[in-house]
PDB file of C-alpha atoms in Angstrom:
ATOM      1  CA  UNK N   1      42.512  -8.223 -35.780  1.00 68.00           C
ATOM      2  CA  UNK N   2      41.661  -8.622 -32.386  1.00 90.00           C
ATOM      3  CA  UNK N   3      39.262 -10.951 -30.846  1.00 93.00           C
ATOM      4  CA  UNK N   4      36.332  -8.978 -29.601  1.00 95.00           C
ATOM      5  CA  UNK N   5      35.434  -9.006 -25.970  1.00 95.00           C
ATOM      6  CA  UNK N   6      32.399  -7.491 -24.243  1.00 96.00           C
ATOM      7  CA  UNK N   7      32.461  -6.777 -20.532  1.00 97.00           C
ATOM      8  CA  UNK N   8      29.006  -5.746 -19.128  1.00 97.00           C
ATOM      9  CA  UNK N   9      28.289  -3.360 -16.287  1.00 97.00           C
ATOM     10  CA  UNK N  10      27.136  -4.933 -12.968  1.00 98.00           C
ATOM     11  CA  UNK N  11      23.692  -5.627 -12.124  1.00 98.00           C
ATOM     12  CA  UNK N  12      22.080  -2.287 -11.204  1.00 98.00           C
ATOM     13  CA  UNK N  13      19.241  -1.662  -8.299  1.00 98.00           C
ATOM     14  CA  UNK N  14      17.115   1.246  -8.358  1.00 97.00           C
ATOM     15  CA  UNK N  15      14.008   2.826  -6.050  1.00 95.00           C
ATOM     16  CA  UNK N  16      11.001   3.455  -8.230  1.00 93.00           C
ATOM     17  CA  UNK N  17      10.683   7.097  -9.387  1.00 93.00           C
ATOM     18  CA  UNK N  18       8.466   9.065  -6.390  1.00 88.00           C
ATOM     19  CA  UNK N  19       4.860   8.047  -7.497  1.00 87.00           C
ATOM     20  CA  UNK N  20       5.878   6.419 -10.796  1.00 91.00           C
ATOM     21  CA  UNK N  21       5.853   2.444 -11.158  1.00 91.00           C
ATOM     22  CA  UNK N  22       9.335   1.924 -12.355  1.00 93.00           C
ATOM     23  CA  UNK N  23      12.206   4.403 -12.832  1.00 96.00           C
ATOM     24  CA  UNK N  24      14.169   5.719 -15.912  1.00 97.00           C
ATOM     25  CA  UNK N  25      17.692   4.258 -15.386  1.00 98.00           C
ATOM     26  CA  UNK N  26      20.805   5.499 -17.071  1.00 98.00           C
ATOM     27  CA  UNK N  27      23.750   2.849 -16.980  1.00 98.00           C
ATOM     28  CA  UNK N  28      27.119   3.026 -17.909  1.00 97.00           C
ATOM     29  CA  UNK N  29      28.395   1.310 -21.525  1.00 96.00           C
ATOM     30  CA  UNK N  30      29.695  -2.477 -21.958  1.00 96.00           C
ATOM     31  CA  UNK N  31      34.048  -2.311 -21.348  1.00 96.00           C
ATOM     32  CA  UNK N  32      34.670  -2.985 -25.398  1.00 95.00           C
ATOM     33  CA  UNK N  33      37.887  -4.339 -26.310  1.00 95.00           C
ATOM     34  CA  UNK N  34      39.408  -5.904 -29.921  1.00 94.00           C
ATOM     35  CA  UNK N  35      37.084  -5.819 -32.939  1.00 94.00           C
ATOM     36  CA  UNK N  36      33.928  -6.151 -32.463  1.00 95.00           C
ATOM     37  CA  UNK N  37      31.852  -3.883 -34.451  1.00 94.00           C
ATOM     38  CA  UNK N  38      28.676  -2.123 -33.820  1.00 95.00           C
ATOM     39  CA  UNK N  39      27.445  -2.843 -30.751  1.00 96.00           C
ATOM     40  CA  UNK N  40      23.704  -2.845 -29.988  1.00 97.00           C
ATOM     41  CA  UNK N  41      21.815  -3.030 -26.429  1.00 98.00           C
ATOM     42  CA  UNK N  42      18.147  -4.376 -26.023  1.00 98.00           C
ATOM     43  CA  UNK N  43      17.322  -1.460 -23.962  1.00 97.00           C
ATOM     44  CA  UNK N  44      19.659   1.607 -23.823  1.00 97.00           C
ATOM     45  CA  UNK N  45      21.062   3.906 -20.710  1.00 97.00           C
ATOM     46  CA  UNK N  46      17.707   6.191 -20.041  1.00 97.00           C
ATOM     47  CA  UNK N  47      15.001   3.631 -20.451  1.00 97.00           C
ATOM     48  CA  UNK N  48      11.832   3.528 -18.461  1.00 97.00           C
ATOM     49  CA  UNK N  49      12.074   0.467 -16.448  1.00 97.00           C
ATOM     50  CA  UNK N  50       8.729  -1.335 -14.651  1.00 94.00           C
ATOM     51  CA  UNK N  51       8.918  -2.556 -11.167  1.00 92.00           C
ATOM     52  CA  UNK N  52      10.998  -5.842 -10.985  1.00 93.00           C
ATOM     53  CA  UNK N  53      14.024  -7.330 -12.707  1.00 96.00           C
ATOM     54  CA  UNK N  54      14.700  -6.775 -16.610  1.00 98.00           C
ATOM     55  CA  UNK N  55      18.064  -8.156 -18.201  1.00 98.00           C
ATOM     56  CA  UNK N  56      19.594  -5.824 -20.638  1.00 98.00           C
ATOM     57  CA  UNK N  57      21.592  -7.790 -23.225  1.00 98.00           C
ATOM     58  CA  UNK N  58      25.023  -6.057 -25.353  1.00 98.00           C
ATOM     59  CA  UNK N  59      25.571  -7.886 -28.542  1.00 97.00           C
ATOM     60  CA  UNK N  60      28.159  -7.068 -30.950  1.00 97.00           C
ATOM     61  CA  UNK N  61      28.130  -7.228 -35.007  1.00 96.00           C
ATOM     62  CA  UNK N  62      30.408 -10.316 -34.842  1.00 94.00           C
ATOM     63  CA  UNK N  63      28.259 -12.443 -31.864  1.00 94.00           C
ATOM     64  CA  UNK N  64      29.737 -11.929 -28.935  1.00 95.00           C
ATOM     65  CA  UNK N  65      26.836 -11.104 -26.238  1.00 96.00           C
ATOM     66  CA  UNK N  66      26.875  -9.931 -22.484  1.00 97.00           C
ATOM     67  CA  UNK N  67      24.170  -9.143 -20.379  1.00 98.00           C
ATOM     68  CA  UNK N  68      23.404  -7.541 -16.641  1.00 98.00           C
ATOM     69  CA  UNK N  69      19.997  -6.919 -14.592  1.00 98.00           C
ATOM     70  CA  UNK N  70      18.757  -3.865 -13.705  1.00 98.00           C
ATOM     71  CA  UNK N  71      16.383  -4.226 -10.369  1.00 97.00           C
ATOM     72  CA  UNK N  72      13.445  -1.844  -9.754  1.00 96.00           C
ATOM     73  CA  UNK N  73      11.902  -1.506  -6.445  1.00 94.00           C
ATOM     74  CA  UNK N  74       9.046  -0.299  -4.668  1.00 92.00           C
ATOM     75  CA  UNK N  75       9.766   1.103  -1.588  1.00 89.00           C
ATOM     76  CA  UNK N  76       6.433   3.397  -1.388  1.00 91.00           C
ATOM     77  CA  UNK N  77       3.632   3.249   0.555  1.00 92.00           C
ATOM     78  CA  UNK N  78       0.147   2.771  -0.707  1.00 93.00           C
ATOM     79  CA  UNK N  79      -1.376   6.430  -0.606  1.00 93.00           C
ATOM     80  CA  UNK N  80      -4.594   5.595   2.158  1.00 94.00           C
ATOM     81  CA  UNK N  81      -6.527   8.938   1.853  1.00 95.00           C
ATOM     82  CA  UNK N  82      -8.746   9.589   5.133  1.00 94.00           C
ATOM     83  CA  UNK N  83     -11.219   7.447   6.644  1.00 95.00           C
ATOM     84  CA  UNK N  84     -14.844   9.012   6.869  1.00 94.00           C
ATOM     85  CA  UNK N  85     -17.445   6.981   8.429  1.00 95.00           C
ATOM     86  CA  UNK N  86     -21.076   7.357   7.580  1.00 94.00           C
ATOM     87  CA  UNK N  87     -21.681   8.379  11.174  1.00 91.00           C
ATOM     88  CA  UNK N  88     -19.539  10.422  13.410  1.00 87.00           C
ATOM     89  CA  UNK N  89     -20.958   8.657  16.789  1.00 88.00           C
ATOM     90  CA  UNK N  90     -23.872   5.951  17.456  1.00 92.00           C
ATOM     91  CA  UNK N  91     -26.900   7.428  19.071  1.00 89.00           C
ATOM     92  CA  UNK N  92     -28.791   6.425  20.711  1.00 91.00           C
ATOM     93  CA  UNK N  93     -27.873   3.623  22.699  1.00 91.00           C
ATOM     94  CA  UNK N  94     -30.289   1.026  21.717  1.00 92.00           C
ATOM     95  CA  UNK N  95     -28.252  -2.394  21.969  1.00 92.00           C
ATOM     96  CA  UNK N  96     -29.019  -2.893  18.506  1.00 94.00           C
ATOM     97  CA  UNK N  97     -26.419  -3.222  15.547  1.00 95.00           C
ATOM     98  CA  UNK N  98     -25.937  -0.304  13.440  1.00 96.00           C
ATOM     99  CA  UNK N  99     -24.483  -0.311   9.843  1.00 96.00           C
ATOM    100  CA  UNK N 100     -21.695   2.192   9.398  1.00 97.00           C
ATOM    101  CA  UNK N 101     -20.008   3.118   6.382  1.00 97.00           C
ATOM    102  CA  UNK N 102     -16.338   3.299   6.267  1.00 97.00           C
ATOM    103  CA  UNK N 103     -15.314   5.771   3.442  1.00 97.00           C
ATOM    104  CA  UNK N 104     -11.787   5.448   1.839  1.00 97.00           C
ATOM    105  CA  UNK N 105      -9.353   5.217  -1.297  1.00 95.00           C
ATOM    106  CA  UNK N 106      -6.249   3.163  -1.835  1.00 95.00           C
ATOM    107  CA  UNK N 107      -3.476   3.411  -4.660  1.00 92.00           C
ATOM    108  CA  UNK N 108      -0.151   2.621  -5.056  1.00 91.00           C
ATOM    109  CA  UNK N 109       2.534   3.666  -7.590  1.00 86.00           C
ATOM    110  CA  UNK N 110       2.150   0.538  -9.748  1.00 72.00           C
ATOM    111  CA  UNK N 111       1.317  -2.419  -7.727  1.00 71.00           C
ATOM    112  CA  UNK N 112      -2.220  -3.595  -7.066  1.00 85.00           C
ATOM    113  CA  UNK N 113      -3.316  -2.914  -3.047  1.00 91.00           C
ATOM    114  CA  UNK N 114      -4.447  -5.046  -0.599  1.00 95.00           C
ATOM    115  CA  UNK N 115      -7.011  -3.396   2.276  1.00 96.00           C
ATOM    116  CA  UNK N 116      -8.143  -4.802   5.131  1.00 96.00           C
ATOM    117  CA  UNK N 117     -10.540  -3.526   7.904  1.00 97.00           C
ATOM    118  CA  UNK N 118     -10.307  -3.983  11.758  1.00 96.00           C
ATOM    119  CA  UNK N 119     -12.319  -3.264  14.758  1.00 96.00           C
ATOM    120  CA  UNK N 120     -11.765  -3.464  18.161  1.00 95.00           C
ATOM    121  CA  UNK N 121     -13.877  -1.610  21.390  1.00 94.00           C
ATOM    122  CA  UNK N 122     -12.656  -0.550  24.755  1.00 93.00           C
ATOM    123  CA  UNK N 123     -15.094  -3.019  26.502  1.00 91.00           C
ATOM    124  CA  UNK N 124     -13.043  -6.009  27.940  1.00 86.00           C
ATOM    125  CA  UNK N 125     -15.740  -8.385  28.669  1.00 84.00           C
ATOM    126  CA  UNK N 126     -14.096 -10.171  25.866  1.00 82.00           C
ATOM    127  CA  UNK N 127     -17.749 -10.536  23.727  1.00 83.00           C
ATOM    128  CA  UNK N 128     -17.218  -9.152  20.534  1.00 86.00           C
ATOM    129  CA  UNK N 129     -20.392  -6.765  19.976  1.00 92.00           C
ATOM    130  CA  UNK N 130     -19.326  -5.910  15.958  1.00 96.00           C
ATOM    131  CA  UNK N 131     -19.631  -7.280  12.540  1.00 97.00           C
ATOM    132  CA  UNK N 132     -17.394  -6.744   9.341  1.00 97.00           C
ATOM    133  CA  UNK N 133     -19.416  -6.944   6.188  1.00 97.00           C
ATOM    134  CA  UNK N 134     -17.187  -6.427   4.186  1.00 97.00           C
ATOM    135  CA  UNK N 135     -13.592  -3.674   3.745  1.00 96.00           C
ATOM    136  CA  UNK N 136     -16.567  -0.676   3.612  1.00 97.00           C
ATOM    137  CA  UNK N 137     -19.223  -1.666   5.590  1.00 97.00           C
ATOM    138  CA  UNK N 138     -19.841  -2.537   9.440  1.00 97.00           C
ATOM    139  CA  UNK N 139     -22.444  -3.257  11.877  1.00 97.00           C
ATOM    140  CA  UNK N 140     -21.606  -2.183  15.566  1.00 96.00           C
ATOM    141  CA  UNK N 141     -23.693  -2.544  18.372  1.00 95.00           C
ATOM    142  CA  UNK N 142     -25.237   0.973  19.391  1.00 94.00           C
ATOM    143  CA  UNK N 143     -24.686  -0.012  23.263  1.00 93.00           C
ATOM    144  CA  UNK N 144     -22.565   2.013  26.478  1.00 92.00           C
ATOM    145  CA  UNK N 145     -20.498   0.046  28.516  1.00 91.00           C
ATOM    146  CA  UNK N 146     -21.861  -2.200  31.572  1.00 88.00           C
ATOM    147  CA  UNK N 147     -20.602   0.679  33.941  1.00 89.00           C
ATOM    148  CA  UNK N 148     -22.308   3.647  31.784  1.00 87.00           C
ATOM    149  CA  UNK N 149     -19.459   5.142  30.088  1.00 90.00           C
ATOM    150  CA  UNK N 150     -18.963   5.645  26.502  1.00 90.00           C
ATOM    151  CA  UNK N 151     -18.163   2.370  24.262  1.00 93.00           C
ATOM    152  CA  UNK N 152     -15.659   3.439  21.693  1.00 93.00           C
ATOM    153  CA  UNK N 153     -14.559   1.169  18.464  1.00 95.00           C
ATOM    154  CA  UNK N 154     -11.618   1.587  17.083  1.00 95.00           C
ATOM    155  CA  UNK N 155     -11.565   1.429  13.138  1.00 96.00           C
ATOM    156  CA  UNK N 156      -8.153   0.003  11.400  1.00 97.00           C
ATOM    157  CA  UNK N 157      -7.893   0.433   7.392  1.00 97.00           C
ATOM    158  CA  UNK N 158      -4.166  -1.179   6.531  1.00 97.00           C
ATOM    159  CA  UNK N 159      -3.083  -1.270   2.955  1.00 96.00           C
ATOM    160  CA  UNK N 160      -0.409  -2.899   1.697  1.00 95.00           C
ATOM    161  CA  UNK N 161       0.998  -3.349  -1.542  1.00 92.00           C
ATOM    162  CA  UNK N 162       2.837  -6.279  -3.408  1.00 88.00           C
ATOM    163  CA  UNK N 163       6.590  -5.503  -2.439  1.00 89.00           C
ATOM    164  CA  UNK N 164       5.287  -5.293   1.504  1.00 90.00           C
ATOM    165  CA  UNK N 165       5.182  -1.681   2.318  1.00 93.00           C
ATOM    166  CA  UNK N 166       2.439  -0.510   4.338  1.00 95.00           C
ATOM    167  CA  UNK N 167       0.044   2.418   5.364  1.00 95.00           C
ATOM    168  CA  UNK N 168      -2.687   2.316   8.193  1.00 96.00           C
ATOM    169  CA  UNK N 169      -4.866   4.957   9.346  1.00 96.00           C
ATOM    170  CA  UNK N 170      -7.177   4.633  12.350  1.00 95.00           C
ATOM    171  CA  UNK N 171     -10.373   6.132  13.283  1.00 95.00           C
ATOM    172  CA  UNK N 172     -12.974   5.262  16.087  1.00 94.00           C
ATOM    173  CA  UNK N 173     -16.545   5.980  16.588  1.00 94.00           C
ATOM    174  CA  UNK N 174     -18.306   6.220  19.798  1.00 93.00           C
ATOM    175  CA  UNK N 175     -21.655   5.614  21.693  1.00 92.00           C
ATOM    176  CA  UNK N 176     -21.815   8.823  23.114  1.00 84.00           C
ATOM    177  CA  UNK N 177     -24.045  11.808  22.327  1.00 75.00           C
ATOM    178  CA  UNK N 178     -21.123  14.277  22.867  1.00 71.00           C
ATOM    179  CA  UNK N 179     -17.912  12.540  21.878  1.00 62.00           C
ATOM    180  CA  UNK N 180     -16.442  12.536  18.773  1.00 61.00           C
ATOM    181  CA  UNK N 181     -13.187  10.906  17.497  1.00 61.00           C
ATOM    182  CA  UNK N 182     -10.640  11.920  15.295  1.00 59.00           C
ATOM    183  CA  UNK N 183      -8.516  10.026  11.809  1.00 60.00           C
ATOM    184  CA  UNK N 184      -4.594   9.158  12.562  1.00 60.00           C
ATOM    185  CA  UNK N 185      -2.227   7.887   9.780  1.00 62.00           C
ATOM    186  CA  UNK N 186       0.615   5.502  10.477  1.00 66.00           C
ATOM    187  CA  UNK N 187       3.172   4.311   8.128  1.00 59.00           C
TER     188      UNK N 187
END
């Protein structure tokens, strides 16, 4: 009889199944050749696979093993639903900080998600007339501009998960008692 001899597929990368966190992966069989018996795999073509790297060893009935890795990545955004803050402006203007509520979800497809919250303001006197408490809470100061006109902050949420993809959505809230500003998404 022949000697057996196992030849293993190549190591195999896949995307993550749209809002799943790892993918079912089908992969072609080990190149068998001689006598070698039953031949057994540790996972089999059409297995749910997790994010990451998993090695799927062949083994025959007389020894002989092989093995390849099959690579799942995430290459999904976190989902960042809409910002709502607890106030759509700050009225009036009394030069006193305000606490504002910044409203939002985050989720990925498997990986935990990382959120951080930004502020900046259209006055350029370079003093920094805000507080972040925390990634849902804010204090801004309820105060116009030296010249009169409307002080606007700008609110960032970015989210990022653990293979690096990102989503940020900015909103902005104004001293004004007429304006009011709108939620954008960028990915």
């Amino acid at each position: 009889a022949q000697a057996c001899t196992l030849t293993c597929p190549a190591n195999i990368v896949v995307k993550a199944d749209s809002t799943k966190e790892g993918a079912t992966v089908n992969f072609p069989p080990a190149a068998i050749s001689g006598d070698c018996g039953a031949v057994t795999y540790s996972r089999v073509s059409g297995s749910f696979f997790r994010i990451g790297s998993h090695s799927v060893v062949i083994t025959s009935a007389t020894g002989q093993k092989c093995s390849f890795t099959i690579t799942v990545t995430d290459n999904e955004p976190p989902v960042l639903s809409l910002v709502t803050l607890s106030s759509k402006k700050l009225w009036p203007p009394s030069n006193k900080m305000k606490k504002v509520g910044v409203y939002y979800t985050a989720k990925d497809n498997a990986e935990e998600v990382n959120t951080t919250l930004s502020v900046s303001s259209n006055d350029d006197s370079g003093i920094r007339d805000w507080e972040v408490v925390n990634n849902h809470l804010l204090r801004l100061k309820a105060a116009r501009l030296p010249n009169g006109e409307a002080r606007v902050y700008t609110i960032t949420v970015k989210s990022s998960d653990m293979s690096g993809n990102t989503t940020t959505r900015i909103t902005s809230i104004v001293v004004s008692k007429t304006m009011v500003s709108q939620d954008v998404v960028v990915n």
